[in-house]
Coordinates of C-alpha atoms in Angstrom, one line a residue:
X27 CA 71.7 138.1 43.3
X28 CA 68.8 137.6 45.5
X29 CA 69.4 138.4 49.3
X30 CA 69.2 135.8 51.8
X31 CA 65.8 136.9 53.4
X32 CA 64.4 136.7 49.8
X33 CA 65.6 133.2 49.0
X34 CA 64.2 132.0 52.4
X35 CA 60.7 133.2 51.5
X36 CA 60.7 131.4 48.1
X37 CA 58.9 128.4 47.8
X38 CA 60.7 125.1 48.4
X39 CA 61.6 123.0 45.4
X40 CA 58.8 120.9 44.0
X41 CA 60.8 117.7 44.4
X42 CA 60.7 118.0 48.3
X43 CA 57.0 118.5 48.2
X44 CA 56.4 115.4 45.8
X45 CA 58.5 113.4 48.2
X46 CA 56.5 114.3 51.1
X47 CA 53.0 113.8 49.3
X48 CA 53.9 110.5 47.9
X49 CA 55.6 109.0 51.1
X50 CA 53.9 105.8 52.4
X51 CA 51.9 105.6 55.6
X52 CA 53.4 103.7 58.4
X53 CA 51.5 100.3 58.9
X54 CA 50.8 98.9 62.2
X55 CA 53.5 97.0 63.8
X56 CA 53.1 93.2 64.0
X57 CA 52.5 92.0 67.5
X58 CA 55.3 90.2 69.1
X59 CA 55.6 89.1 72.7
X60 CA 59.2 87.9 72.2
X61 CA 61.5 90.3 74.2
X62 CA 64.2 92.2 72.1
X63 CA 67.8 91.1 72.4
X64 CA 68.7 94.0 74.7
X65 CA 65.9 92.7 77.3
X66 CA 67.1 89.2 77.0
X67 CA 70.7 90.4 77.7
X68 CA 69.8 92.3 80.8
X69 CA 67.7 89.4 82.0
X70 CA 70.6 87.0 81.5
X71 CA 72.9 89.4 83.4
X72 CA 70.4 89.5 86.3
X73 CA 70.6 85.7 86.3
X74 CA 74.2 85.6 86.4
X75 CA 74.3 84.3 82.9
X76 CA 76.8 85.2 80.1
X77 CA 74.6 86.7 77.3
X78 CA 74.6 84.6 74.1
X79 CA 72.5 83.7 71.3
X80 CA 72.1 80.2 72.8
X81 CA 71.2 81.8 76.4
X82 CA 68.7 84.0 74.7
X83 CA 67.0 81.3 73.1
X84 CA 66.9 79.4 76.3
X85 CA 65.5 82.4 78.0
X86 CA 62.6 82.6 75.4
X87 CA 62.0 78.9 76.4
X88 CA 61.7 80.0 80.0
X89 CA 59.3 82.8 79.2
X90 CA 57.1 80.5 77.2
X91 CA 54.3 78.6 79.2
X92 CA 53.1 75.3 77.9
X93 CA 49.5 76.7 77.5
X94 CA 50.8 79.2 74.9
X95 CA 51.9 76.7 72.5
X96 CA 48.7 74.5 73.2
X97 CA 46.6 77.6 72.3
X98 CA 48.4 78.4 69.3
X99 CA 48.3 74.7 68.0
X100 CA 44.4 74.6 68.4
X101 CA 44.1 78.1 66.5
X102 CA 44.0 77.0 63.0
X103 CA 44.2 80.7 61.8
X104 CA 47.3 81.6 63.8
X105 CA 50.3 82.8 61.9
X106 CA 53.0 81.1 63.9
X107 CA 56.4 82.3 63.3
X108 CA 58.6 79.5 63.9
X109 CA 61.7 82.1 64.5
X110 CA 59.9 83.2 67.4
X111 CA 58.4 79.9 68.7
X112 CA 60.4 77.8 71.1
X113 CA 59.7 74.9 73.4
X114 CA 57.9 75.5 76.4
X115 CA 59.5 76.1 79.9
X116 CA 57.8 72.7 81.3
X117 CA 61.0 70.7 81.7
X118 CA 63.1 73.5 83.0
X119 CA 60.5 74.4 85.6
X120 CA 60.3 70.8 86.8
X121 CA 64.0 70.8 87.4
X122 CA 64.1 74.3 88.8
X123 CA 61.2 73.4 91.3
X124 CA 63.2 70.2 92.5
X125 CA 66.2 72.3 93.0
X126 CA 64.6 75.2 94.9
X127 CA 62.9 72.7 97.2
X128 CA 66.1 71.0 97.8
X129 CA 68.0 74.2 98.7
X130 CA 65.3 75.6 100.7
X131 CA 64.8 72.4 102.6
X132 CA 68.5 71.6 103.5
X133 CA 68.9 75.3 104.6
X134 CA 65.9 75.4 106.9
X135 CA 66.5 71.7 108.2
X136 CA 69.9 72.6 109.2
X137 CA 69.1 76.1 110.4
X138 CA 66.3 74.8 112.7
X139 CA 67.0 71.0 113.5
X140 CA 64.3 70.7 115.9
X141 CA 61.5 72.2 113.7
X142 CA 58.7 69.7 113.0
X143 CA 57.8 68.3 109.7
X144 CA 54.8 70.0 109.1
X145 CA 56.2 73.3 110.3
X146 CA 59.3 72.8 108.2
X147 CA 57.1 72.1 105.0
X148 CA 55.0 75.5 105.8
X149 CA 58.5 77.4 106.0
X150 CA 59.6 76.0 102.6
X151 CA 56.4 77.0 101.0
X152 CA 56.6 80.6 102.6
X153 CA 60.1 80.9 101.3
X154 CA 60.0 79.3 97.8
X155 CA 56.3 79.0 97.1
X156 CA 54.4 80.4 94.2
X157 CA 53.8 83.6 96.0
X158 CA 57.5 84.0 96.6
X159 CA 58.5 83.0 93.0
X160 CA 56.0 85.6 91.6
X161 CA 57.8 88.4 94.1
X162 CA 61.2 87.3 92.8
X163 CA 59.9 87.4 89.4
X164 CA 58.9 91.0 89.5
X165 CA 62.2 92.0 91.0
X166 CA 63.8 90.4 88.0
X167 CA 61.7 92.5 85.7
X168 CA 59.2 89.7 84.5
X169 CA 55.6 90.6 84.0
X170 CA 55.6 93.7 86.2
X171 CA 52.2 94.8 85.7
X172 CA 50.4 91.5 86.0
X173 CA 48.3 89.5 83.4
X174 CA 46.1 92.2 82.1
X175 CA 49.1 93.9 80.3
X176 CA 49.8 91.7 77.1
X177 CA 52.3 94.0 75.9
X178 CA 50.8 94.4 72.2
X179 CA 51.2 97.7 70.3
X180 CA 48.5 100.1 69.9
X181 CA 46.3 99.1 72.9
X182 CA 47.5 101.6 75.3
X183 CA 49.4 98.6 77.1
X184 CA 53.1 98.9 75.9
X185 CA 55.7 96.1 76.3
X186 CA 57.8 98.6 78.0
X187 CA 55.6 99.1 81.0
X188 CA 54.7 95.4 81.1
X189 CA 58.3 94.4 81.6
X190 CA 59.4 91.1 80.2
X191 CA 56.2 89.4 79.1
X192 CA 55.7 85.7 79.9
X193 CA 53.8 84.1 76.9
X194 CA 50.8 81.9 77.9
X195 CA 47.2 81.2 76.8
X196 CA 46.0 84.6 77.7
X197 CA 48.6 86.1 75.5
X198 CA 47.9 83.9 72.7
X199 CA 44.1 85.0 72.9
X200 CA 45.3 88.6 72.9
X201 CA 47.3 88.0 69.8
X202 CA 44.5 86.5 68.1
X203 CA 42.1 89.4 69.0
X204 CA 44.9 91.8 67.6
X205 CA 44.9 90.0 64.5
X206 CA 41.1 89.9 64.0
X207 CA 40.9 93.8 64.8
X208 CA 44.0 94.6 63.0
X209 CA 44.5 98.3 62.4
X210 CA 41.6 99.4 64.7
X211 CA 43.8 99.5 67.7
X212 CA 46.2 101.9 66.1
X213 CA 43.5 104.5 66.0
X214 CA 44.3 105.7 69.4
X215 CA 44.4 104.7 73.0
X216 CA 41.6 103.3 74.7
X217 CA 39.1 105.7 76.3
X218 CA 36.7 104.2 78.7
X219 CA 33.9 106.6 80.4
X220 CA 34.1 106.8 84.1
X221 CA 30.6 105.4 84.5
X222 CA 31.1 102.3 82.3
X223 CA 34.6 101.1 84.0
X224 CA 32.7 98.8 86.4
X225 CA 30.6 97.3 83.7
X226 CA 34.0 96.6 82.1
X227 CA 35.4 94.8 85.0
X228 CA 32.1 92.8 85.6
X229 CA 32.2 91.8 81.8
X230 CA 35.8 90.6 82.4
X231 CA 34.8 88.5 85.5
X232 CA 32.0 87.1 83.5
X233 CA 34.2 86.2 80.6
X234 CA 36.8 84.8 82.9
X235 CA 34.1 82.5 84.7
X236 CA 32.8 81.5 81.5
X237 CA 36.3 80.6 80.3
X238 CA 37.0 78.7 83.4
X239 CA 33.6 76.6 83.1
X240 CA 34.8 75.9 79.4
X241 CA 38.0 74.8 80.4
X242 CA 36.5 72.2 83.2
X243 CA 34.2 71.0 80.5
X244 CA 37.3 70.3 78.4
X245 CA 38.9 68.6 81.3
X246 CA 41.7 71.1 81.4
X247 CA 43.3 72.7 84.4
X248 CA 43.1 76.5 84.3
X249 CA 46.4 78.3 84.9
X250 CA 46.2 81.5 86.8
X251 CA 48.7 84.4 85.9
X252 CA 50.7 83.8 89.3
X253 CA 51.3 80.2 88.5
X254 CA 52.6 81.1 84.9
X255 CA 55.1 83.5 86.5
X256 CA 56.1 81.0 89.2
X257 CA 56.8 78.4 86.6
X258 CA 59.0 81.0 84.6
X259 CA 61.0 81.7 87.7
X260 CA 61.5 78.1 88.4
X261 CA 62.7 77.4 85.0
X262 CA 65.3 80.4 85.2
X263 CA 66.9 78.2 88.3
X264 CA 66.6 75.2 86.0
X265 CA 68.4 77.3 83.4
X266 CA 71.1 78.5 85.8
X267 CA 71.7 74.9 86.7
X268 CA 72.0 73.8 83.1
X269 CA 74.4 76.4 82.2
X270 CA 76.4 76.9 85.2
X271 CA 76.0 74.1 87.6
X272 CA 74.5 73.5 91.0
X273 CA 76.5 75.8 93.1
X274 CA 75.6 79.0 90.9
X275 CA 72.0 77.7 91.1
X276 CA 72.2 77.5 94.9
X277 CA 73.8 80.9 95.0
X278 CA 71.0 82.4 93.0
X279 CA 68.2 80.8 95.4
X280 CA 70.1 81.9 98.6
X281 CA 70.3 85.4 97.2
X282 CA 66.8 85.9 95.9
X283 CA 64.7 83.5 98.0
X284 CA 66.3 82.7 101.4
X285 CA 67.8 85.9 102.3
X286 CA 64.2 87.4 102.8
X287 CA 63.2 88.0 106.6
X288 CA 60.1 85.9 107.3
X289 CA 58.3 85.6 110.7
X290 CA 58.2 81.7 110.9
X291 CA 56.5 81.7 114.3
X292 CA 53.2 82.8 112.5
X293 CA 53.2 79.6 110.6
X294 CA 52.4 77.6 113.7
X295 CA 49.0 77.5 114.9
X296 CA 48.3 75.2 117.7
X297 CA 44.9 74.5 119.7
X298 CA 46.5 73.1 122.6
X299 CA 50.2 74.0 122.9
X300 CA 50.6 73.1 126.6
X301 CA 49.8 69.4 125.6
X302 CA 52.2 69.6 122.6
X303 CA 54.9 71.1 124.6
X304 CA 54.4 68.2 127.1
X305 CA 54.9 65.6 124.2
X306 CA 58.0 67.3 122.8
X307 CA 59.7 67.4 126.4
X308 CA 58.8 63.8 126.8
X309 CA 60.2 63.0 123.4
X310 CA 63.4 64.7 124.2
X311 CA 63.8 63.1 127.7
X312 CA 63.1 59.7 126.1
X313 CA 66.0 60.4 123.5
X314 CA 68.2 61.0 126.7
X315 CA 67.3 57.5 128.2
X316 CA 64.4 58.9 130.6
X317 CA 61.5 56.8 130.3
X318 CA 58.4 58.8 129.1
X319 CA 56.4 57.6 132.0
X320 CA 58.5 59.2 134.6
X321 CA 57.3 62.1 136.6
X322 CA 60.5 64.0 135.7
X323 CA 58.9 64.9 132.3
X324 CA 55.6 66.4 133.8
X325 CA 55.3 70.3 133.3
X326 CA 54.2 72.2 136.1
X327 CA 52.6 75.8 135.6
X328 CA 53.5 78.3 138.3
X329 CA 52.1 81.8 138.9
X330 CA 55.2 84.2 139.0
X331 CA 53.5 87.7 139.4
X332 CA 50.1 89.4 139.1
X333 CA 48.9 93.0 139.2
X334 CA 45.5 94.4 139.1
X335 CA 43.8 91.5 140.0
X336 CA 40.7 93.3 141.3
X337 CA 40.7 95.9 138.3
X338 CA 39.4 95.7 134.8
X339 CA 42.7 95.1 133.3
X340 CA 44.4 92.3 135.3
X341 CA 47.9 91.0 134.3
X342 CA 49.3 87.6 135.1
X343 CA 52.8 86.2 134.4
X344 CA 52.9 82.5 134.3
X345 CA 55.9 80.1 134.1
X346 CA 56.5 76.6 132.9
X347 CA 58.7 74.5 135.1
X348 CA 60.0 70.9 135.3
X349 CA 59.9 69.0 138.7
X350 CA 63.5 69.6 138.7
X351 CA 63.1 73.4 139.0
X352 CA 64.1 74.0 135.4
X353 CA 61.9 76.7 133.9
X354 CA 61.2 76.1 130.4
X355 CA 59.3 79.4 129.4
X356 CA 57.0 82.1 130.8
X357 CA 54.3 84.2 129.3
X358 CA 51.8 86.9 130.4
X359 CA 48.2 87.5 129.8
X360 CA 44.9 89.1 130.9
X361 CA 44.0 85.8 132.6
X362 CA 45.7 82.9 133.9
X363 CA 44.6 80.6 131.0
X364 CA 46.0 83.1 128.4
X365 CA 49.3 83.4 130.2
X366 CA 49.7 79.8 130.3
X367 CA 48.9 79.4 126.6
X368 CA 51.4 82.0 125.8
X369 CA 53.9 80.4 127.9
X370 CA 53.6 77.1 126.2
X371 CA 53.7 78.8 122.9
X372 CA 56.9 80.4 123.9
X373 CA 58.4 77.2 125.0
X374 CA 57.7 75.5 121.9
X375 CA 59.2 78.2 119.9
X376 CA 62.4 78.2 122.0
X377 CA 62.9 74.5 121.2
X378 CA 61.7 74.4 117.4
X379 CA 63.6 77.4 116.4
X380 CA 66.9 76.6 118.1
X381 CA 69.5 77.4 115.5
X382 CA 71.8 74.8 114.5
X383 CA 74.7 77.1 113.1
X384 CA 75.4 79.0 116.4
X385 CA 78.6 78.1 118.6
X386 CA 77.8 75.9 121.3
X387 CA 74.9 74.4 119.6
X388 CA 76.4 70.9 119.7
X389 CA 75.4 70.5 123.2
X390 CA 71.8 69.7 122.0
X391 CA 73.2 66.3 121.2
X392 CA 72.6 66.3 117.3
X393 CA 75.5 65.4 115.2
X394 CA 77.0 68.4 113.2
X395 CA 75.6 71.3 115.0
X396 CA 77.8 74.1 115.7
X397 CA 79.1 74.6 112.3
X398 CA 78.4 78.1 110.7
X399 CA 77.0 78.1 107.1
X400 CA 78.2 80.5 104.3
X401 CA 75.8 83.1 103.2
X402 CA 75.1 81.2 100.0
X403 CA 74.8 77.8 101.4
X404 CA 78.6 76.9 101.9
X405 CA 78.7 74.0 104.3
X406 CA 75.2 72.6 103.3
X407 CA 75.0 69.1 101.8
X408 CA 74.6 70.2 98.3
X409 CA 77.9 72.1 98.4
X410 CA 79.8 68.8 98.6
X411 CA 78.6 68.0 95.0
X412 CA 80.3 68.8 91.9
X413 CA 78.5 71.4 89.5
X414 CA 77.1 68.6 87.4
X415 CA 76.0 65.2 88.7
X416 CA 76.3 63.5 85.5
X417 CA 79.1 63.7 82.9
X418 CA 79.2 61.4 79.7
X419 CA 76.6 59.2 81.2
X420 CA 78.3 58.8 84.5
X421 CA 77.6 59.9 87.9
X422 CA 80.6 62.2 89.4
X423 CA 81.3 61.9 92.9
X424 CA 83.1 65.0 94.3
X425 CA 86.2 65.0 96.4
X426 CA 84.4 66.6 99.3
X427 CA 81.4 64.3 98.9
X428 CA 83.0 61.2 100.6
X429 CA 84.3 63.2 103.6
X430 CA 81.2 65.4 104.1
X431 CA 79.4 65.1 107.3
X432 CA 76.1 66.8 107.3
X433 CA 73.7 67.7 110.3
X434 CA 71.3 65.2 111.5
X435 CA 67.8 66.6 111.4
X436 CA 66.0 66.0 114.9
X437 CA 62.7 67.2 113.7
X438 CA 59.7 65.0 113.6
X439 CA 56.1 65.2 114.1
X440 CA 54.9 64.9 117.6
X441 CA 51.5 63.8 118.2
X442 CA 49.8 65.2 121.3
X443 CA 48.9 62.4 123.6
X444 CA 51.3 59.9 122.0
X445 CA 54.4 61.1 124.1
X446 CA 56.6 59.9 121.2

């Protein structure tokens, strides 16, 4: 009997060799931008939704922009897989956008009851606008690397590095190009010489400009990648409302949007803050019964301190006072005009950013102030509603809705010179 070393050196059976030589080559994978079930389940968990086949189908709808289906319809050669094609997120995004605006508006209007209308609108945009939606979307793992990564196989841009891809017109064009060059992309990763990279970027810019010009000629509105991601995030909020109700949707918006720290003072840019402050003070005195023409509403600037007036770096401290001697605010600067300007800005911010949820805020005279809010919006007007407004075609009135007392918003636009 042959030894072990002799048997190891013998030629392997011909059957094994024949099976190796006759094995079929692996074909190029079919491009698909539909996330796998594991990715959809993970996304559902991040959205506080219970993973299920129905929820996965709804998530695919949220990740499908209307421009994707429109591009697929126009492409006569597109091989549309109806098992992967769903409705667009247009309806859910509209519902989600309304809910996000509602939650942000009631939160900021209750938190800062004296904030003017335009400043309130700017604050709402800063918290829940398109840029904020894109940031939240990337935190959720949606389109992490931007619009250039279509997630198609064999192009050096894998779907794993792209995150959960949103399907829109650009991805539909990428699928079309993949079908036209089928098999060529699998030969290897894209190799671009260093000296030609800038030409590639210029060519892409020219193609984008040509596409925009063509879209304008057709009368269509060009969608940017940020707008597409924002619509997907808004549709997530609409889906949460559809599946779990308004309270879960409000919790999601407060946890992901309104929990961020923003410098709202940077949203206010005034050319003549002292004039605006005078109008605001007159408006508050008029609400208390003091005539706007009274001398008690006149603001008097006073120089409180100064140093280095004969040097190259002087410093002045100016305070703004009422005739009764009450100091409104103060500010510093290298000149008296700059110090007075900063004092007026500080005075406006001290009024506009007065918080309505702090104890003792009821002395401001607005009904409902001084009540603390919950971390996720408990105590705000939307918390008094039931989870769903309609049930079997009828409007539902919650038990707390009839007894709820909201805060009267005191903010309004004060036009300089109007004193109203």
